[in-house]
Every structure is written in structure tokens, then in C-alpha cells.
Amino acid sequence: MGFLDGLMGNVSEVDIASVEKELEVIITDHERVEKAYKLIRDLIVFTNTRLILIDKQGVTGKKVDYHSVPYKSITHFSVETAGTFDLDAELKIWISSTVNPVTKQFKKDKSIYDVQKTLASYVAK
């Protein structure tokens, strides 16, 4: 997957070194990025200690929301696959002490399964 997939709303795995460089101001000394996925401009980053959901906002993307979630705070998650007429798939993540889940929209592709599998490997430890 490449640039065109990103524009279409498909998720693509991102080079870890470039993500670590981008996140060097927020990750701790003993933290390392292990997997990262790009969804249009946003990132879903898995470190050895937490999940970081990065939402780039505005026209230029200079305003950035970093949502850090320790894996132990994730109570459950779900994947809703795309259908025949509904072309979007959704990943929902429930965090302890919150009512509504964090929701990420994916286009009809198989990459939602890669993200779900990675999330499961960290949460189900």
C-alpha cells in the first residue's frame, strides 16, 4: 500500500524510524515504537507501553492531537467489517472510565484486520 491507498482511506503500515523521529518529543526514554499505521493523515501507533492515536487537524495538519492510551486501560474493542452497501469498516476501542468508544473509520480493505490483530496482541497479554 502506498500514497494512493492513504488518500483513499485505506490503512498502510508506516516505517517505524520515521514515526519515532516524528514522536521523539512525546515518547519516553525507555519507550519504543513497535508498529505504526497511517490512515489518510492520522496515525495509529503501538509502542511497547501504550497506544498513541494521532489526529492531524486543520488544512495544514500542524495542529495535532496525541491521544495516549495505556494498554491496561483498554477494556475491549470491536471491528465492524464493511458490507455490500456500507463500504466503511470501523474499529472501536473502549477505554476504562469512558462511555463512548474511540472510533476509527476504514475503507473497505483487509488492513483493518492487521490493526485489530496488532491491538489484540498488546491488549491480550
PDB file of C-alpha atoms in Angstrom:
ATOM      1  CA  MET A   1       0.000   0.000   0.000  1.00  0.00           C
ATOM      2  CA  GLY A   2       1.221   3.444  -0.717  1.00  0.00           C
ATOM      3  CA  PHE A   3       0.326   7.079  -1.118  1.00  0.00           C
ATOM      4  CA  LEU A   4      -2.799   6.428  -3.194  1.00  0.00           C
ATOM      5  CA  ASP A   5      -4.140   3.982  -0.601  1.00  0.00           C
ATOM      6  CA  GLY A   6      -3.679   6.623   2.089  1.00  0.00           C
ATOM      7  CA  LEU A   7      -5.721   9.122   0.106  1.00  0.00           C
ATOM      8  CA  MET A   8      -8.455   6.550  -0.419  1.00  0.00           C
ATOM      9  CA  GLY A   9      -8.789   5.951   3.349  1.00  0.00           C
ATOM     10  CA  ASN A  10      -7.003   2.631   3.379  1.00  0.00           C
ATOM     11  CA  VAL A  11      -4.545   1.910   6.141  1.00  0.00           C
ATOM     12  CA  SER A  12      -0.897   1.344   5.352  1.00  0.00           C
ATOM     13  CA  GLU A  13       1.924   0.305   7.639  1.00  0.00           C
ATOM     14  CA  VAL A  14       4.477   3.066   8.197  1.00  0.00           C
ATOM     15  CA  ASP A  15       8.258   2.955   8.616  1.00  0.00           C
ATOM     16  CA  ILE A  16       8.986   2.816  12.363  1.00  0.00           C
ATOM     17  CA  ALA A  17      12.105   5.015  12.165  1.00  0.00           C
ATOM     18  CA  SER A  18      10.187   7.911  10.630  1.00  0.00           C
ATOM     19  CA  VAL A  19       7.441   7.631  13.258  1.00  0.00           C
ATOM     20  CA  GLU A  20       9.981   7.544  16.098  1.00  0.00           C
ATOM     21  CA  LYS A  21      11.568  10.702  14.713  1.00  0.00           C
ATOM     22  CA  GLU A  22       8.184  12.424  14.497  1.00  0.00           C
ATOM     23  CA  LEU A  23       7.283  11.355  18.054  1.00  0.00           C
ATOM     24  CA  GLU A  24      10.646  11.977  19.721  1.00  0.00           C
ATOM     25  CA  VAL A  25       9.156  14.908  21.657  1.00  0.00           C
ATOM     26  CA  ILE A  26       6.449  12.771  23.310  1.00  0.00           C
ATOM     27  CA  ILE A  27       7.823   9.247  23.726  1.00  0.00           C
ATOM     28  CA  THR A  28       9.772   8.414  26.866  1.00  0.00           C
ATOM     29  CA  ASP A  29      13.416   7.358  27.055  1.00  0.00           C
ATOM     30  CA  HIS A  30      12.506   3.691  27.590  1.00  0.00           C
ATOM     31  CA  GLU A  31       9.677   3.617  25.074  1.00  0.00           C
ATOM     32  CA  ARG A  32       9.981   2.352  21.532  1.00  0.00           C
ATOM     33  CA  VAL A  33       7.625   2.356  18.571  1.00  0.00           C
ATOM     34  CA  GLU A  34       6.908  -1.216  17.514  1.00  0.00           C
ATOM     35  CA  LYS A  35       4.217  -0.796  14.818  1.00  0.00           C
ATOM     36  CA  ALA A  36       2.503   2.137  13.164  1.00  0.00           C
ATOM     37  CA  TYR A  37      -0.305   2.506  10.661  1.00  0.00           C
ATOM     38  CA  LYS A  38      -1.292   5.571   8.636  1.00  0.00           C
ATOM     39  CA  LEU A  39      -4.932   6.346   7.927  1.00  0.00           C
ATOM     40  CA  ILE A  40      -5.064   9.305   5.500  1.00  0.00           C
ATOM     41  CA  ARG A  41      -3.149  11.827   7.694  1.00  0.00           C
ATOM     42  CA  ASP A  42      -3.763  10.205  11.072  1.00  0.00           C
ATOM     43  CA  LEU A  43      -1.571   7.596  12.727  1.00  0.00           C
ATOM     44  CA  ILE A  44      -2.249   4.603  14.947  1.00  0.00           C
ATOM     45  CA  VAL A  45       0.979   3.912  16.826  1.00  0.00           C
ATOM     46  CA  PHE A  46       1.769   0.903  19.002  1.00  0.00           C
ATOM     47  CA  THR A  47       4.679   1.338  21.411  1.00  0.00           C
ATOM     48  CA  ASN A  48       5.923  -1.164  23.947  1.00  0.00           C
ATOM     49  CA  THR A  49       3.883   0.646  26.655  1.00  0.00           C
ATOM     50  CA  ARG A  50       0.871   2.376  25.073  1.00  0.00           C
ATOM     51  CA  LEU A  51      -1.330   3.033  22.071  1.00  0.00           C
ATOM     52  CA  ILE A  52      -0.999   6.534  20.609  1.00  0.00           C
ATOM     53  CA  LEU A  53      -3.779   7.791  18.335  1.00  0.00           C
ATOM     54  CA  ILE A  54      -2.587  10.798  16.365  1.00  0.00           C
ATOM     55  CA  ASP A  55      -5.165  13.085  14.783  1.00  0.00           C
ATOM     56  CA  LYS A  56      -3.716  15.730  12.469  1.00  0.00           C
ATOM     57  CA  GLN A  57      -6.173  18.608  12.247  1.00  0.00           C
ATOM     58  CA  GLY A  58      -6.750  21.610  10.038  1.00  0.00           C
ATOM     59  CA  VAL A  59      -5.799  22.250   6.447  1.00  0.00           C
ATOM     60  CA  THR A  60      -2.045  22.145   7.064  1.00  0.00           C
ATOM     61  CA  GLY A  61      -2.063  19.380   9.676  1.00  0.00           C
ATOM     62  CA  LYS A  62       0.132  21.432  12.008  1.00  0.00           C
ATOM     63  CA  LYS A  63      -2.372  21.142  14.847  1.00  0.00           C
ATOM     64  CA  VAL A  64      -2.042  17.622  16.230  1.00  0.00           C
ATOM     65  CA  ASP A  65      -3.997  15.736  18.904  1.00  0.00           C
ATOM     66  CA  TYR A  66      -1.992  12.964  20.612  1.00  0.00           C
ATOM     67  CA  HIS A  67      -4.297  10.551  22.455  1.00  0.00           C
ATOM     68  CA  SER A  68      -2.216   8.219  24.626  1.00  0.00           C
ATOM     69  CA  VAL A  69      -3.862   5.090  25.992  1.00  0.00           C
ATOM     70  CA  PRO A  70      -2.011   2.631  28.236  1.00  0.00           C
ATOM     71  CA  TYR A  71      -2.842  -0.897  27.074  1.00  0.00           C
ATOM     72  CA  LYS A  72      -4.149  -1.811  30.553  1.00  0.00           C
ATOM     73  CA  SER A  73      -6.840   0.907  30.171  1.00  0.00           C
ATOM     74  CA  ILE A  74      -8.370  -0.690  27.071  1.00  0.00           C
ATOM     75  CA  THR A  75     -11.349  -2.691  28.322  1.00  0.00           C
ATOM     76  CA  HIS A  76     -12.454  -4.104  24.966  1.00  0.00           C
ATOM     77  CA  PHE A  77     -12.566  -3.379  21.257  1.00  0.00           C
ATOM     78  CA  SER A  78     -14.538  -4.381  18.201  1.00  0.00           C
ATOM     79  CA  VAL A  79     -14.230  -4.498  14.437  1.00  0.00           C
ATOM     80  CA  GLU A  80     -17.211  -3.901  12.195  1.00  0.00           C
ATOM     81  CA  THR A  81     -16.464  -5.020   8.668  1.00  0.00           C
ATOM     82  CA  ALA A  82     -17.689  -3.328   5.525  1.00  0.00           C
ATOM     83  CA  GLY A  83     -20.767  -4.667   3.798  1.00  0.00           C
ATOM     84  CA  THR A  84     -22.135  -4.636   0.286  1.00  0.00           C
ATOM     85  CA  PHE A  85     -23.703  -1.176   0.506  1.00  0.00           C
ATOM     86  CA  ASP A  86     -21.850   0.179   3.556  1.00  0.00           C
ATOM     87  CA  LEU A  87     -18.289   0.475   2.287  1.00  0.00           C
ATOM     88  CA  ASP A  88     -16.732   1.625   5.572  1.00  0.00           C
ATOM     89  CA  ALA A  89     -15.332  -0.594   8.288  1.00  0.00           C
ATOM     90  CA  GLU A  90     -14.903   0.587  11.894  1.00  0.00           C
ATOM     91  CA  LEU A  91     -12.547  -0.125  14.741  1.00  0.00           C
ATOM     92  CA  LYS A  92     -13.979   0.801  18.149  1.00  0.00           C
ATOM     93  CA  ILE A  93     -11.836   0.916  21.283  1.00  0.00           C
ATOM     94  CA  TRP A  94     -13.378   1.279  24.741  1.00  0.00           C
ATOM     95  CA  ILE A  95     -11.206   2.860  27.400  1.00  0.00           C
ATOM     96  CA  SER A  96     -11.904   2.414  31.119  1.00  0.00           C
ATOM     97  CA  SER A  97     -13.923   5.233  32.713  1.00  0.00           C
ATOM     98  CA  THR A  98     -15.387   6.333  29.363  1.00  0.00           C
ATOM     99  CA  VAL A  99     -18.829   5.605  27.979  1.00  0.00           C
ATOM    100  CA  ASN A 100     -18.237   6.135  24.271  1.00  0.00           C
ATOM    101  CA  PRO A 101     -15.554   4.285  22.337  1.00  0.00           C
ATOM    102  CA  VAL A 102     -12.778   5.822  20.291  1.00  0.00           C
ATOM    103  CA  THR A 103     -13.775   5.099  16.689  1.00  0.00           C
ATOM    104  CA  LYS A 104     -11.610   4.914  13.584  1.00  0.00           C
ATOM    105  CA  GLN A 105     -13.138   4.594  10.102  1.00  0.00           C
ATOM    106  CA  PHE A 106     -11.516   2.412   7.453  1.00  0.00           C
ATOM    107  CA  LYS A 107     -12.413   1.946   3.817  1.00  0.00           C
ATOM    108  CA  LYS A 108     -13.310  -1.481   2.510  1.00  0.00           C
ATOM    109  CA  ASP A 109      -9.971  -3.245   2.672  1.00  0.00           C
ATOM    110  CA  LYS A 110      -8.324  -6.009   4.650  1.00  0.00           C
ATOM    111  CA  SER A 111      -5.950  -3.736   6.595  1.00  0.00           C
ATOM    112  CA  ILE A 112      -8.437  -3.305   9.452  1.00  0.00           C
ATOM    113  CA  TYR A 113      -7.644  -6.919  10.319  1.00  0.00           C
ATOM    114  CA  ASP A 114      -3.918  -6.119  10.603  1.00  0.00           C
ATOM    115  CA  VAL A 115      -4.619  -3.258  13.008  1.00  0.00           C
ATOM    116  CA  GLN A 116      -7.049  -5.401  15.011  1.00  0.00           C
ATOM    117  CA  LYS A 117      -4.554  -8.254  15.235  1.00  0.00           C
ATOM    118  CA  THR A 118      -1.821  -5.907  16.457  1.00  0.00           C
ATOM    119  CA  LEU A 119      -4.179  -4.371  19.022  1.00  0.00           C
ATOM    120  CA  ALA A 120      -5.204  -7.827  20.235  1.00  0.00           C
ATOM    121  CA  SER A 121      -1.572  -8.870  20.689  1.00  0.00           C
ATOM    122  CA  TYR A 122      -0.936  -5.905  23.025  1.00  0.00           C
ATOM    123  CA  VAL A 123      -4.225  -5.910  24.958  1.00  0.00           C
ATOM    124  CA  ALA A 124      -4.491  -9.670  25.481  1.00  0.00           C
ATOM    125  CA  LYS A 125      -1.122 -10.021  27.234  1.00  0.00           C
TER     126      LYS A 125
END
